[in-house]
Amino acid sequence: MSNILELRDVTRVFGDRTVLDRVSISIRQGSFTTLLGASGCGKSTSLRIMAGLDRPSGGDVLLDGKTVSGLTAYERNVAMVFQSYALYPHLTVAQNIALPLTMRHLSTLGRVPVLGSLVPGASEARRMILAKVGETAEALGLGELLDRKPGQLSGGQKQRVALGRALVRDPSLFLLDEPLSNLDARLRVRMRSEISALHRRTGKAFIYVTHDQTEAMAMADQIVVMIGGKVAQAGAPRELYERPANRDVAAFVGHNAINFLEQGDGIEIGNSVAGLRPEDLSPDTAGTLSARLESAEYLGSEIVLGLRSAKGTEIRAIAPGDYAVPAPGSELRLGFSPRKLHLFDATTGARLETAA
Ligand SMILES: Nc1ncnc2c1ncn2[C@@H]1O[C@H](COP(=O)(O)OP(=O)(O)OP(=O)(O)O)[C@@H](O)[C@H]1O
Ligand SMILES: [Mg+2]
């Protein structure tokens, strides 16, 4: 399948700070990509460069195979949704959603309400805009709210209006910058599936920025992990989880923070570092690892155990919900499958392919 968007060796320098360092990202037509990374790693800067709201200091941006360096944001037909919603408070929901269409289809004169009806062509464009806004609002469950102002809406409703404004112009690409970060946990989960449904329905490529790895895993068919202005790894969620390219990606991807073990922590790994996920490590009387129990968090379906190796390394393991937790201070044996061990170079952090 062809690429709708490509960043090739894109660099962005602010003053003497290199914020993006030779970032290359390929976005397939119709795909859902998440840009995942900690605060300040360059996610928004990348997105703004894709949208044409910012220019790279070096490198190339290709839209549909063609360089777009010379095109403005407006000319790219790319829709962007911001974390802050960026709604106009004095406009109604309908007017906010209609905005990209009014800007495109009506001349300055046509936008003026009274004179507008006197301008040839304007009323036809106006009818088209009304129909399109109505259709978009219905699809997003905003039909009843068209006359309200943003100040009279909940967070989730505001976010839907922002999505509606992106949808209404039928863009070739959707860019969403942490669109759910102002919502509470429950609403986030609901809006997450609504955005996935929107993606399926439109069939367009979505690029979704988040620092929440659960969100990234749940929604994406490609995750691009960014660390310190560089692409650390790009691939399918499963690929990143099962074969993280380096220690930093291993630490970032996965619901439970991965354990890092060294020689002397009960495994023979020479001078490399081993990554072992808590969900791959559990109490087992025949296990080869041994550690002292410090805490236990009962979560219903599972119990998260906090332990410490003789060497002092913190280790987390997961036991089933019905596990009888021994007294704190007990020495526990832990077992794991060698297949689940990730080995990293102690100096560079790069993944080592031959497991011990
Ligand atoms: N206009 C600017 N001038 C100078 N520095 C900037 C500018 N815009 C961004 N930066 C810096 O570039 C770095 C990356 O910023 P960016 O907004 O892309 O991060 P981010 O990954 O989106 O972070 P967050 O998750 O906090 O939104 C930050 O260190 C930021 O301070
Ligand atoms: Mg940002």
mmCIF file of C-alpha atoms and ligand atoms in Angstrom:
data_model
loop_
_atom_site.group_PDB
_atom_site.id
_atom_site.type_symbol
_atom_site.label_atom_id
_atom_site.label_comp_id
_atom_site.label_asym_id
_atom_site.label_seq_id
_atom_site.Cartn_x
_atom_site.Cartn_y
_atom_site.Cartn_z
ATOM 1 C CA MET A 1 0.000 0.000 0.000
ATOM 2 C CA SER A 2 1.277 3.484 -0.774
ATOM 3 C CA ASN A 3 2.334 6.104 1.714
ATOM 4 C CA ILE A 4 0.020 9.047 2.215
ATOM 5 C CA LEU A 5 2.670 10.871 4.233
ATOM 6 C CA GLU A 6 6.394 10.603 4.731
ATOM 7 C CA LEU A 7 8.881 12.484 6.852
ATOM 8 C CA ARG A 8 12.405 11.982 5.525
ATOM 9 C CA ASP A 9 15.279 12.878 7.818
ATOM 10 C CA VAL A 10 13.343 15.800 9.230
ATOM 11 C CA THR A 11 15.299 18.005 11.610
ATOM 12 C CA ARG A 12 13.994 20.964 13.593
ATOM 13 C CA VAL A 13 16.328 23.296 15.423
ATOM 14 C CA PHE A 14 15.153 26.018 17.815
ATOM 15 C CA GLY A 15 18.090 28.331 18.578
ATOM 16 C CA ASP A 16 20.899 25.944 19.462
ATOM 17 C CA ARG A 17 18.577 23.092 20.456
ATOM 18 C CA THR A 18 17.927 20.224 18.075
ATOM 19 C CA VAL A 19 14.372 19.225 18.906
ATOM 20 C CA LEU A 20 13.920 16.785 16.020
ATOM 21 C CA ASP A 21 16.941 14.825 14.876
ATOM 22 C CA ARG A 22 16.630 13.132 11.460
ATOM 23 C CA VAL A 23 13.111 11.883 12.047
ATOM 24 C CA SER A 24 11.833 9.516 9.349
ATOM 25 C CA ILE A 25 8.241 8.283 9.537
ATOM 26 C CA SER A 26 6.110 6.570 6.875
ATOM 27 C CA ILE A 27 2.321 6.646 7.091
ATOM 28 C CA ARG A 28 0.386 4.169 4.963
ATOM 29 C CA GLN A 29 -2.881 5.132 3.322
ATOM 30 C CA GLY A 30 -5.760 4.363 5.699
ATOM 31 C CA SER A 31 -3.539 3.402 8.641
ATOM 32 C CA PHE A 32 -3.773 4.435 12.290
ATOM 33 C CA THR A 33 -0.406 5.570 13.638
ATOM 34 C CA THR A 34 0.301 6.766 17.151
ATOM 35 C CA LEU A 35 3.298 8.944 18.006
ATOM 36 C CA LEU A 36 4.203 7.852 21.501
ATOM 37 C CA GLY A 37 6.738 9.480 23.786
ATOM 38 C CA ALA A 38 7.393 11.385 26.991
ATOM 39 C CA SER A 39 6.709 15.093 27.373
ATOM 40 C CA GLY A 40 9.106 17.223 25.332
ATOM 41 C CA CYS A 41 10.300 14.435 22.992
ATOM 42 C CA GLY A 42 9.057 16.288 19.902
ATOM 43 C CA LYS A 43 5.619 14.783 19.175
ATOM 44 C CA SER A 44 3.751 18.059 18.681
ATOM 45 C CA THR A 45 6.620 19.545 16.707
ATOM 46 C CA SER A 46 6.496 16.550 14.331
ATOM 47 C CA LEU A 47 2.736 16.888 13.951
ATOM 48 C CA ARG A 48 2.928 20.622 13.314
ATOM 49 C CA ILE A 49 5.502 19.994 10.593
ATOM 50 C CA MET A 50 3.226 17.368 9.018
ATOM 51 C CA ALA A 51 0.339 19.842 9.084
ATOM 52 C CA GLY A 52 2.402 22.665 7.616
ATOM 53 C CA LEU A 53 2.038 24.825 10.744
ATOM 54 C CA ASP A 54 5.808 24.686 11.171
ATOM 55 C CA ARG A 55 8.736 24.216 8.785
ATOM 56 C CA PRO A 56 11.551 21.709 9.177
ATOM 57 C CA SER A 57 15.106 23.035 9.436
ATOM 58 C CA GLY A 58 16.211 20.134 7.246
ATOM 59 C CA GLY A 59 14.784 17.084 5.523
ATOM 60 C CA ASP A 60 11.664 16.556 3.479
ATOM 61 C CA VAL A 61 7.908 16.160 3.972
ATOM 62 C CA LEU A 62 6.045 14.190 1.270
ATOM 63 C CA LEU A 63 2.306 14.072 0.931
ATOM 64 C CA ASP A 64 1.050 11.446 -1.501
ATOM 65 C CA GLY A 65 4.604 11.012 -2.795
ATOM 66 C CA LYS A 66 5.139 14.706 -3.534
ATOM 67 C CA THR A 67 7.241 17.219 -1.630
ATOM 68 C CA VAL A 68 4.982 19.690 0.165
ATOM 69 C CA SER A 69 7.618 21.944 1.646
ATOM 70 C CA GLY A 70 6.201 24.831 -0.377
ATOM 71 C CA LEU A 71 2.557 24.228 0.582
ATOM 72 C CA THR A 72 0.774 26.045 3.395
ATOM 73 C CA ALA A 73 -1.290 24.224 6.012
ATOM 74 C CA TYR A 74 -4.419 25.255 4.157
ATOM 75 C CA GLU A 75 -3.226 23.812 0.861
ATOM 76 C CA ARG A 76 -2.352 20.422 2.337
ATOM 77 C CA ASN A 77 -5.961 19.441 3.088
ATOM 78 C CA VAL A 78 -4.876 17.976 6.387
ATOM 79 C CA ALA A 79 -7.109 18.310 9.456
ATOM 80 C CA MET A 80 -5.629 18.838 12.889
ATOM 81 C CA VAL A 81 -7.337 18.390 16.257
ATOM 82 C CA PHE A 82 -5.662 19.976 19.268
ATOM 83 C CA GLN A 83 -5.559 18.993 22.910
ATOM 84 C CA SER A 84 -7.156 22.329 23.823
ATOM 85 C CA TYR A 85 -10.021 21.845 21.281
ATOM 86 C CA ALA A 86 -9.386 25.372 19.935
ATOM 87 C CA LEU A 87 -13.113 26.143 19.570
ATOM 88 C CA TYR A 88 -14.355 29.695 19.047
ATOM 89 C CA PRO A 89 -16.324 30.575 22.201
ATOM 90 C CA HIS A 90 -18.594 33.133 20.528
ATOM 91 C CA LEU A 91 -19.665 30.762 17.735
ATOM 92 C CA THR A 92 -22.301 28.034 18.086
ATOM 93 C CA VAL A 93 -21.536 24.338 17.680
ATOM 94 C CA ALA A 94 -22.901 24.480 14.127
ATOM 95 C CA GLN A 95 -20.788 27.533 13.268
ATOM 96 C CA ASN A 96 -17.669 25.987 14.794
ATOM 97 C CA ILE A 97 -18.102 22.811 12.766
ATOM 98 C CA ALA A 98 -18.911 24.789 9.621
ATOM 99 C CA LEU A 99 -15.859 27.016 9.893
ATOM 100 C CA PRO A 100 -13.460 25.187 7.533
ATOM 101 C CA LEU A 101 -16.215 25.051 4.895
ATOM 102 C CA THR A 102 -17.244 28.692 5.258
ATOM 103 C CA MET A 103 -13.601 29.688 4.901
ATOM 104 C CA ARG A 104 -13.232 27.620 1.758
ATOM 105 C CA HIS A 105 -16.520 28.062 -0.067
ATOM 106 C CA LEU A 106 -17.725 31.545 0.675
ATOM 107 C CA SER A 107 -15.995 34.693 -0.412
ATOM 108 C CA THR A 108 -15.453 37.360 2.231
ATOM 109 C CA LEU A 109 -18.680 38.983 1.169
ATOM 110 C CA GLY A 110 -20.561 35.680 1.232
ATOM 111 C CA ARG A 111 -19.578 35.152 4.843
ATOM 112 C CA VAL A 112 -21.347 38.338 5.881
ATOM 113 C CA PRO A 113 -24.830 37.166 6.907
ATOM 114 C CA VAL A 114 -26.955 39.981 5.439
ATOM 115 C CA LEU A 115 -25.040 40.696 2.245
ATOM 116 C CA GLY A 116 -24.424 36.996 1.783
ATOM 117 C CA SER A 117 -27.862 36.305 0.348
ATOM 118 C CA LEU A 118 -27.231 38.915 -2.362
ATOM 119 C CA VAL A 119 -24.015 37.293 -3.536
ATOM 120 C CA PRO A 120 -24.567 34.861 -6.430
ATOM 121 C CA GLY A 121 -23.610 31.273 -5.562
ATOM 122 C CA ALA A 122 -23.443 31.970 -1.853
ATOM 123 C CA SER A 123 -26.853 30.567 -0.981
ATOM 124 C CA GLU A 124 -26.141 27.305 -2.754
ATOM 125 C CA ALA A 125 -22.834 26.994 -0.934
ATOM 126 C CA ARG A 126 -24.641 27.846 2.281
ATOM 127 C CA ARG A 127 -27.168 25.030 1.741
ATOM 128 C CA MET A 128 -24.363 22.580 1.030
ATOM 129 C CA ILE A 129 -22.560 23.669 4.199
ATOM 130 C CA LEU A 130 -25.704 23.295 6.331
ATOM 131 C CA ALA A 131 -26.305 19.791 4.994
ATOM 132 C CA LYS A 132 -22.714 18.737 5.577
ATOM 133 C CA VAL A 133 -22.677 20.184 9.111
ATOM 134 C CA GLY A 134 -25.948 18.414 9.936
ATOM 135 C CA GLU A 135 -24.617 15.100 8.644
ATOM 136 C CA THR A 136 -21.330 15.442 10.557
ATOM 137 C CA ALA A 137 -23.103 16.491 13.770
ATOM 138 C CA GLU A 138 -25.445 13.493 13.551
ATOM 139 C CA ALA A 139 -22.517 11.115 13.054
ATOM 140 C CA LEU A 140 -20.904 12.474 16.223
ATOM 141 C CA GLY A 141 -24.094 12.600 18.308
ATOM 142 C CA LEU A 142 -24.157 16.412 18.331
ATOM 143 C CA GLY A 143 -27.486 16.841 16.530
ATOM 144 C CA GLU A 144 -29.243 18.266 19.579
ATOM 145 C CA LEU A 145 -26.463 20.679 20.475
ATOM 146 C CA LEU A 146 -26.010 22.647 17.265
ATOM 147 C CA ASP A 147 -27.211 25.958 18.735
ATOM 148 C CA ARG A 148 -25.160 25.808 21.929
ATOM 149 C CA LYS A 149 -21.948 27.725 22.539
ATOM 150 C CA PRO A 150 -18.771 25.851 23.628
ATOM 151 C CA GLY A 151 -19.158 27.254 27.160
ATOM 152 C CA GLN A 152 -22.362 25.226 27.530
ATOM 153 C CA LEU A 153 -20.759 21.897 26.608
ATOM 154 C CA SER A 154 -19.022 19.145 28.584
ATOM 155 C CA GLY A 155 -15.392 18.222 27.815
ATOM 156 C CA GLY A 156 -16.412 15.190 25.773
ATOM 157 C CA GLN A 157 -18.914 17.233 23.769
ATOM 158 C CA LYS A 158 -16.308 19.928 23.066
ATOM 159 C CA GLN A 159 -13.916 17.276 21.854
ATOM 160 C CA ARG A 160 -16.614 15.938 19.530
ATOM 161 C CA VAL A 161 -17.124 19.415 18.086
ATOM 162 C CA ALA A 162 -13.375 19.664 17.481
ATOM 163 C CA LEU A 163 -13.500 16.279 15.735
ATOM 164 C CA GLY A 164 -16.532 17.426 13.743
ATOM 165 C CA ARG A 165 -14.649 20.469 12.531
ATOM 166 C CA ALA A 166 -11.824 18.198 11.358
ATOM 167 C CA LEU A 167 -14.219 15.744 9.701
ATOM 168 C CA VAL A 168 -16.427 18.196 7.871
ATOM 169 C CA ARG A 169 -13.895 19.168 5.221
ATOM 170 C CA ASP A 170 -13.167 15.610 4.175
ATOM 171 C CA PRO A 171 -9.397 15.849 4.632
ATOM 172 C CA SER A 172 -6.955 13.312 3.246
ATOM 173 C CA LEU A 173 -5.239 12.976 6.611
ATOM 174 C CA PHE A 174 -6.227 13.471 10.264
ATOM 175 C CA LEU A 175 -3.677 14.709 12.777
ATOM 176 C CA LEU A 176 -4.739 14.511 16.419
ATOM 177 C CA ASP A 177 -2.548 15.961 19.158
ATOM 178 C CA GLU A 178 -3.454 14.354 22.520
ATOM 179 C CA PRO A 179 -7.144 14.979 21.844
ATOM 180 C CA LEU A 180 -8.361 13.161 24.964
ATOM 181 C CA SER A 181 -5.969 14.437 27.590
ATOM 182 C CA ASN A 182 -8.510 16.820 29.156
ATOM 183 C CA LEU A 183 -11.102 14.091 29.709
ATOM 184 C CA ASP A 184 -11.612 11.864 32.738
ATOM 185 C CA ALA A 185 -10.553 8.209 32.552
ATOM 186 C CA ARG A 186 -13.986 6.757 31.702
ATOM 187 C CA LEU A 187 -14.735 9.255 28.972
ATOM 188 C CA ARG A 188 -11.256 8.762 27.524
ATOM 189 C CA VAL A 189 -11.914 5.074 27.054
ATOM 190 C CA ARG A 190 -15.261 5.794 25.402
ATOM 191 C CA MET A 191 -13.901 8.510 23.104
ATOM 192 C CA ARG A 192 -10.997 6.214 22.261
ATOM 193 C CA SER A 193 -13.348 3.679 20.715
ATOM 194 C CA GLU A 194 -15.337 6.459 19.054
ATOM 195 C CA ILE A 195 -12.180 7.726 17.372
ATOM 196 C CA SER A 196 -11.287 4.184 16.269
ATOM 197 C CA ALA A 197 -14.786 3.832 14.818
ATOM 198 C CA LEU A 198 -14.388 7.164 13.054
ATOM 199 C CA HIS A 199 -11.145 5.921 11.567
ATOM 200 C CA ARG A 200 -12.792 2.759 10.244
ATOM 201 C CA ARG A 201 -15.723 4.706 8.857
ATOM 202 C CA THR A 202 -13.670 7.329 7.019
ATOM 203 C CA GLY A 203 -10.938 4.942 5.863
ATOM 204 C CA LYS A 204 -8.493 7.881 6.056
ATOM 205 C CA ALA A 205 -5.050 7.823 7.668
ATOM 206 C CA PHE A 206 -4.999 9.008 11.287
ATOM 207 C CA ILE A 207 -1.894 10.154 13.154
ATOM 208 C CA TYR A 208 -2.547 10.344 16.846
ATOM 209 C CA VAL A 209 -0.151 11.813 19.396
ATOM 210 C CA THR A 210 -0.209 10.474 22.930
ATOM 211 C CA HIS A 211 2.085 9.867 25.867
ATOM 212 C CA ASP A 212 -0.240 7.139 27.118
ATOM 213 C CA GLN A 213 1.092 3.773 26.034
ATOM 214 C CA THR A 214 -2.230 1.995 26.708
ATOM 215 C CA GLU A 215 -3.961 4.387 24.326
ATOM 216 C CA ALA A 216 -1.215 3.854 21.761
ATOM 217 C CA MET A 217 -1.417 0.055 22.012
ATOM 218 C CA ALA A 218 -5.219 -0.043 21.921
ATOM 219 C CA MET A 219 -5.725 2.169 18.896
ATOM 220 C CA ALA A 220 -2.779 1.893 16.553
ATOM 221 C CA ASP A 221 -1.691 -0.424 13.817
ATOM 222 C CA GLN A 222 1.664 1.373 13.872
ATOM 223 C CA ILE A 223 3.329 2.919 16.926
ATOM 224 C CA VAL A 224 6.227 5.323 16.473
ATOM 225 C CA VAL A 225 8.127 5.636 19.753
ATOM 226 C CA MET A 226 9.985 8.942 20.020
ATOM 227 C CA ILE A 227 12.716 9.535 22.571
ATOM 228 C CA GLY A 228 14.641 12.804 22.804
ATOM 229 C CA GLY A 229 13.732 14.030 19.317
ATOM 230 C CA LYS A 230 14.554 10.738 17.592
ATOM 231 C CA VAL A 231 12.476 7.810 16.405
ATOM 232 C CA ALA A 232 13.479 5.010 18.769
ATOM 233 C CA GLN A 233 11.365 2.364 17.029
ATOM 234 C CA ALA A 234 8.386 2.111 14.698
ATOM 235 C CA GLY A 235 6.245 -0.970 14.270
ATOM 236 C CA ALA A 236 3.059 -2.827 15.136
ATOM 237 C CA PRO A 237 2.109 -2.770 18.853
ATOM 238 C CA ARG A 238 2.869 -6.480 19.195
ATOM 239 C CA GLU A 239 6.284 -6.076 17.582
ATOM 240 C CA LEU A 240 7.225 -3.295 20.001
ATOM 241 C CA TYR A 241 6.003 -5.265 22.985
ATOM 242 C CA GLU A 242 7.603 -8.566 22.003
ATOM 243 C CA ARG A 243 10.819 -7.273 20.437
ATOM 244 C CA PRO A 244 11.663 -3.802 21.750
ATOM 245 C CA ALA A 245 14.679 -2.484 19.824
ATOM 246 C CA ASN A 246 16.309 -1.067 22.904
ATOM 247 C CA ARG A 247 16.050 -0.637 26.620
ATOM 248 C CA ASP A 248 14.209 2.680 26.456
ATOM 249 C CA VAL A 249 11.461 1.318 24.218
ATOM 250 C CA ALA A 250 11.124 -1.707 26.510
ATOM 251 C CA ALA A 251 10.680 0.647 29.445
ATOM 252 C CA PHE A 252 8.073 2.728 27.622
ATOM 253 C CA VAL A 253 5.861 0.061 26.055
ATOM 254 C CA GLY A 254 3.804 -2.277 28.216
ATOM 255 C CA HIS A 255 1.210 -1.703 30.922
ATOM 256 C CA ASN A 256 3.471 -2.859 33.782
ATOM 257 C CA ALA A 257 6.908 -1.233 34.005
ATOM 258 C CA ILE A 258 9.453 -3.827 32.840
ATOM 259 C CA ASN A 259 12.092 -5.165 35.293
ATOM 260 C CA PHE A 260 15.758 -4.700 34.447
ATOM 261 C CA LEU A 261 17.988 -7.391 35.937
ATOM 262 C CA GLU A 262 21.748 -7.727 35.987
ATOM 263 C CA GLN A 263 24.230 -10.514 36.479
ATOM 264 C CA GLY A 264 23.961 -11.541 40.126
ATOM 265 C CA ASP A 265 20.193 -11.082 40.238
ATOM 266 C CA GLY A 266 19.824 -14.838 39.891
ATOM 267 C CA ILE A 267 20.365 -15.106 36.152
ATOM 268 C CA GLU A 268 23.448 -15.738 34.038
ATOM 269 C CA ILE A 269 23.639 -12.890 31.534
ATOM 270 C CA GLY A 270 27.275 -11.788 31.615
ATOM 271 C CA ASN A 271 27.551 -8.032 31.413
ATOM 272 C CA SER A 272 24.326 -7.473 29.494
ATOM 273 C CA VAL A 273 21.070 -6.221 31.017
ATOM 274 C CA ALA A 274 17.952 -8.407 31.024
ATOM 275 C CA GLY A 275 14.440 -7.050 30.624
ATOM 276 C CA LEU A 276 11.692 -9.189 32.083
ATOM 277 C CA ARG A 277 8.076 -8.002 32.215
ATOM 278 C CA PRO A 278 6.211 -8.426 35.527
ATOM 279 C CA GLU A 279 3.480 -10.359 33.688
ATOM 280 C CA ASP A 280 6.149 -12.846 32.548
ATOM 281 C CA LEU A 281 7.412 -13.465 36.081
ATOM 282 C CA SER A 282 5.406 -15.258 38.778
ATOM 283 C CA PRO A 283 5.820 -17.206 42.038
ATOM 284 C CA ASP A 284 7.011 -20.726 41.253
ATOM 285 C CA THR A 285 8.598 -23.064 43.821
ATOM 286 C CA ALA A 286 10.780 -24.514 41.039
ATOM 287 C CA GLY A 287 11.759 -21.037 39.783
ATOM 288 C CA THR A 288 15.399 -20.002 39.370
ATOM 289 C CA LEU A 289 15.073 -16.442 40.616
ATOM 290 C CA SER A 290 14.866 -15.616 44.281
ATOM 291 C CA ALA A 291 13.798 -12.341 45.920
ATOM 292 C CA ARG A 292 12.406 -10.958 49.159
ATOM 293 C CA LEU A 293 8.750 -9.910 49.242
ATOM 294 C CA GLU A 294 8.174 -6.256 50.169
ATOM 295 C CA SER A 295 4.632 -5.451 49.082
ATOM 296 C CA ALA A 296 1.522 -6.895 47.461
ATOM 297 C CA GLU A 297 -1.190 -4.973 45.602
ATOM 298 C CA TYR A 298 -4.439 -6.885 45.242
ATOM 299 C CA LEU A 299 -6.138 -5.887 41.970
ATOM 300 C CA GLY A 300 -8.876 -8.521 41.852
ATOM 301 C CA SER A 301 -7.865 -10.502 38.799
ATOM 302 C CA GLU A 302 -4.181 -10.392 39.780
ATOM 303 C CA ILE A 303 -1.804 -9.459 42.567
ATOM 304 C CA VAL A 304 1.221 -7.255 41.839
ATOM 305 C CA LEU A 305 4.139 -8.305 44.024
ATOM 306 C CA GLY A 306 6.955 -5.912 44.883
ATOM 307 C CA LEU A 307 10.216 -7.722 45.647
ATOM 308 C CA ARG A 308 13.932 -7.060 46.023
ATOM 309 C CA SER A 309 16.829 -9.269 44.909
ATOM 310 C CA ALA A 310 19.789 -10.032 47.200
ATOM 311 C CA LYS A 311 21.736 -7.504 45.120
ATOM 312 C CA GLY A 312 19.133 -4.845 45.887
ATOM 313 C CA THR A 313 17.377 -4.706 42.500
ATOM 314 C CA GLU A 314 13.650 -3.910 42.625
ATOM 315 C CA ILE A 315 11.587 -6.623 40.949
ATOM 316 C CA ARG A 316 7.876 -6.718 40.228
ATOM 317 C CA ALA A 317 6.050 -9.971 39.542
ATOM 318 C CA ILE A 318 2.420 -10.854 38.962
ATOM 319 C CA ALA A 319 0.548 -13.605 40.738
ATOM 320 C CA PRO A 320 -3.001 -14.796 40.000
ATOM 321 C CA GLY A 321 -5.824 -13.194 42.026
ATOM 322 C CA ASP A 322 -6.272 -16.267 44.226
ATOM 323 C CA TYR A 323 -2.566 -16.488 45.193
ATOM 324 C CA ALA A 324 -2.047 -16.823 48.970
ATOM 325 C CA VAL A 325 0.405 -13.972 49.626
ATOM 326 C CA PRO A 326 3.162 -14.929 52.128
ATOM 327 C CA ALA A 327 4.178 -12.525 54.896
ATOM 328 C CA PRO A 328 6.316 -9.515 53.877
ATOM 329 C CA GLY A 329 9.999 -10.355 54.226
ATOM 330 C CA SER A 330 9.497 -13.906 52.944
ATOM 331 C CA GLU A 331 12.003 -15.168 50.406
ATOM 332 C CA LEU A 332 10.098 -16.123 47.213
ATOM 333 C CA ARG A 333 11.112 -18.233 44.234
ATOM 334 C CA LEU A 334 10.048 -16.814 40.880
ATOM 335 C CA GLY A 335 9.820 -18.542 37.535
ATOM 336 C CA PHE A 336 9.788 -17.301 33.952
ATOM 337 C CA SER A 337 10.091 -18.691 30.449
ATOM 338 C CA PRO A 338 13.548 -17.966 28.927
ATOM 339 C CA ARG A 339 11.720 -16.979 25.731
ATOM 340 C CA LYS A 340 10.372 -13.942 27.578
ATOM 341 C CA LEU A 341 13.788 -12.595 28.485
ATOM 342 C CA HIS A 342 14.926 -9.518 26.555
ATOM 343 C CA LEU A 343 18.671 -8.908 26.505
ATOM 344 C CA PHE A 344 20.179 -5.461 26.039
ATOM 345 C CA ASP A 345 23.729 -4.207 25.674
ATOM 346 C CA ALA A 346 24.728 -2.713 29.024
ATOM 347 C CA THR A 347 26.411 0.299 27.400
ATOM 348 C CA THR A 348 24.314 1.186 24.339
ATOM 349 C CA GLY A 349 20.998 -0.311 25.501
ATOM 350 C CA ALA A 350 20.507 -1.930 22.065
ATOM 351 C CA ARG A 351 18.665 -5.245 21.872
ATOM 352 C CA LEU A 352 20.931 -8.313 21.725
ATOM 353 C CA GLU A 353 19.515 -11.013 19.531
ATOM 354 C CA THR A 354 20.865 -14.180 21.152
ATOM 355 C CA ALA A 355 19.106 -14.875 24.428
ATOM 356 C CA ALA A 356 21.266 -16.624 27.036
HETATM 357 N N1 LIG B 1 8.738 27.406 19.263
HETATM 358 C C1 LIG B 1 9.632 26.800 20.050
HETATM 359 N N2 LIG B 1 10.773 27.414 20.441
HETATM 360 C C2 LIG B 1 11.689 26.792 21.202
HETATM 361 N N3 LIG B 1 11.565 25.538 21.662
HETATM 362 C C3 LIG B 1 10.456 24.857 21.321
HETATM 363 C C4 LIG B 1 9.434 25.451 20.494
HETATM 364 N N4 LIG B 1 8.460 24.532 20.317
HETATM 365 C C5 LIG B 1 8.859 23.435 20.993
HETATM 366 N N5 LIG B 1 10.055 23.620 21.588
HETATM 367 C C6 LIG B 1 10.802 22.643 22.389
HETATM 368 O O1 LIG B 1 10.910 21.467 21.635
HETATM 369 C C7 LIG B 1 10.781 20.322 22.455
HETATM 370 C C8 LIG B 1 9.704 19.412 21.898
HETATM 371 O O2 LIG B 1 8.468 20.052 22.017
HETATM 372 P P1 LIG B 1 7.103 19.348 21.609
HETATM 373 O O3 LIG B 1 6.006 20.322 21.870
HETATM 374 O O4 LIG B 1 7.225 18.821 20.232
HETATM 375 O O5 LIG B 1 7.053 18.146 22.649
HETATM 376 P P2 LIG B 1 5.915 17.061 22.892
HETATM 377 O O6 LIG B 1 6.524 15.734 22.660
HETATM 378 O O7 LIG B 1 4.701 17.412 22.106
HETATM 379 O O8 LIG B 1 5.627 17.226 24.454
HETATM 380 P P3 LIG B 1 4.239 17.186 25.285
HETATM 381 O O9 LIG B 1 3.932 15.736 25.493
HETATM 382 O O10 LIG B 1 4.598 17.873 26.569
HETATM 383 O O11 LIG B 1 3.196 17.906 24.505
HETATM 384 C C9 LIG B 1 10.500 20.828 23.856
HETATM 385 O O12 LIG B 1 11.677 20.754 24.600
HETATM 386 C C10 LIG B 1 10.054 22.249 23.639
HETATM 387 O O13 LIG B 1 10.414 23.034 24.729
HETATM 388 MG MG MG B 2 2.770 18.050 22.637
#
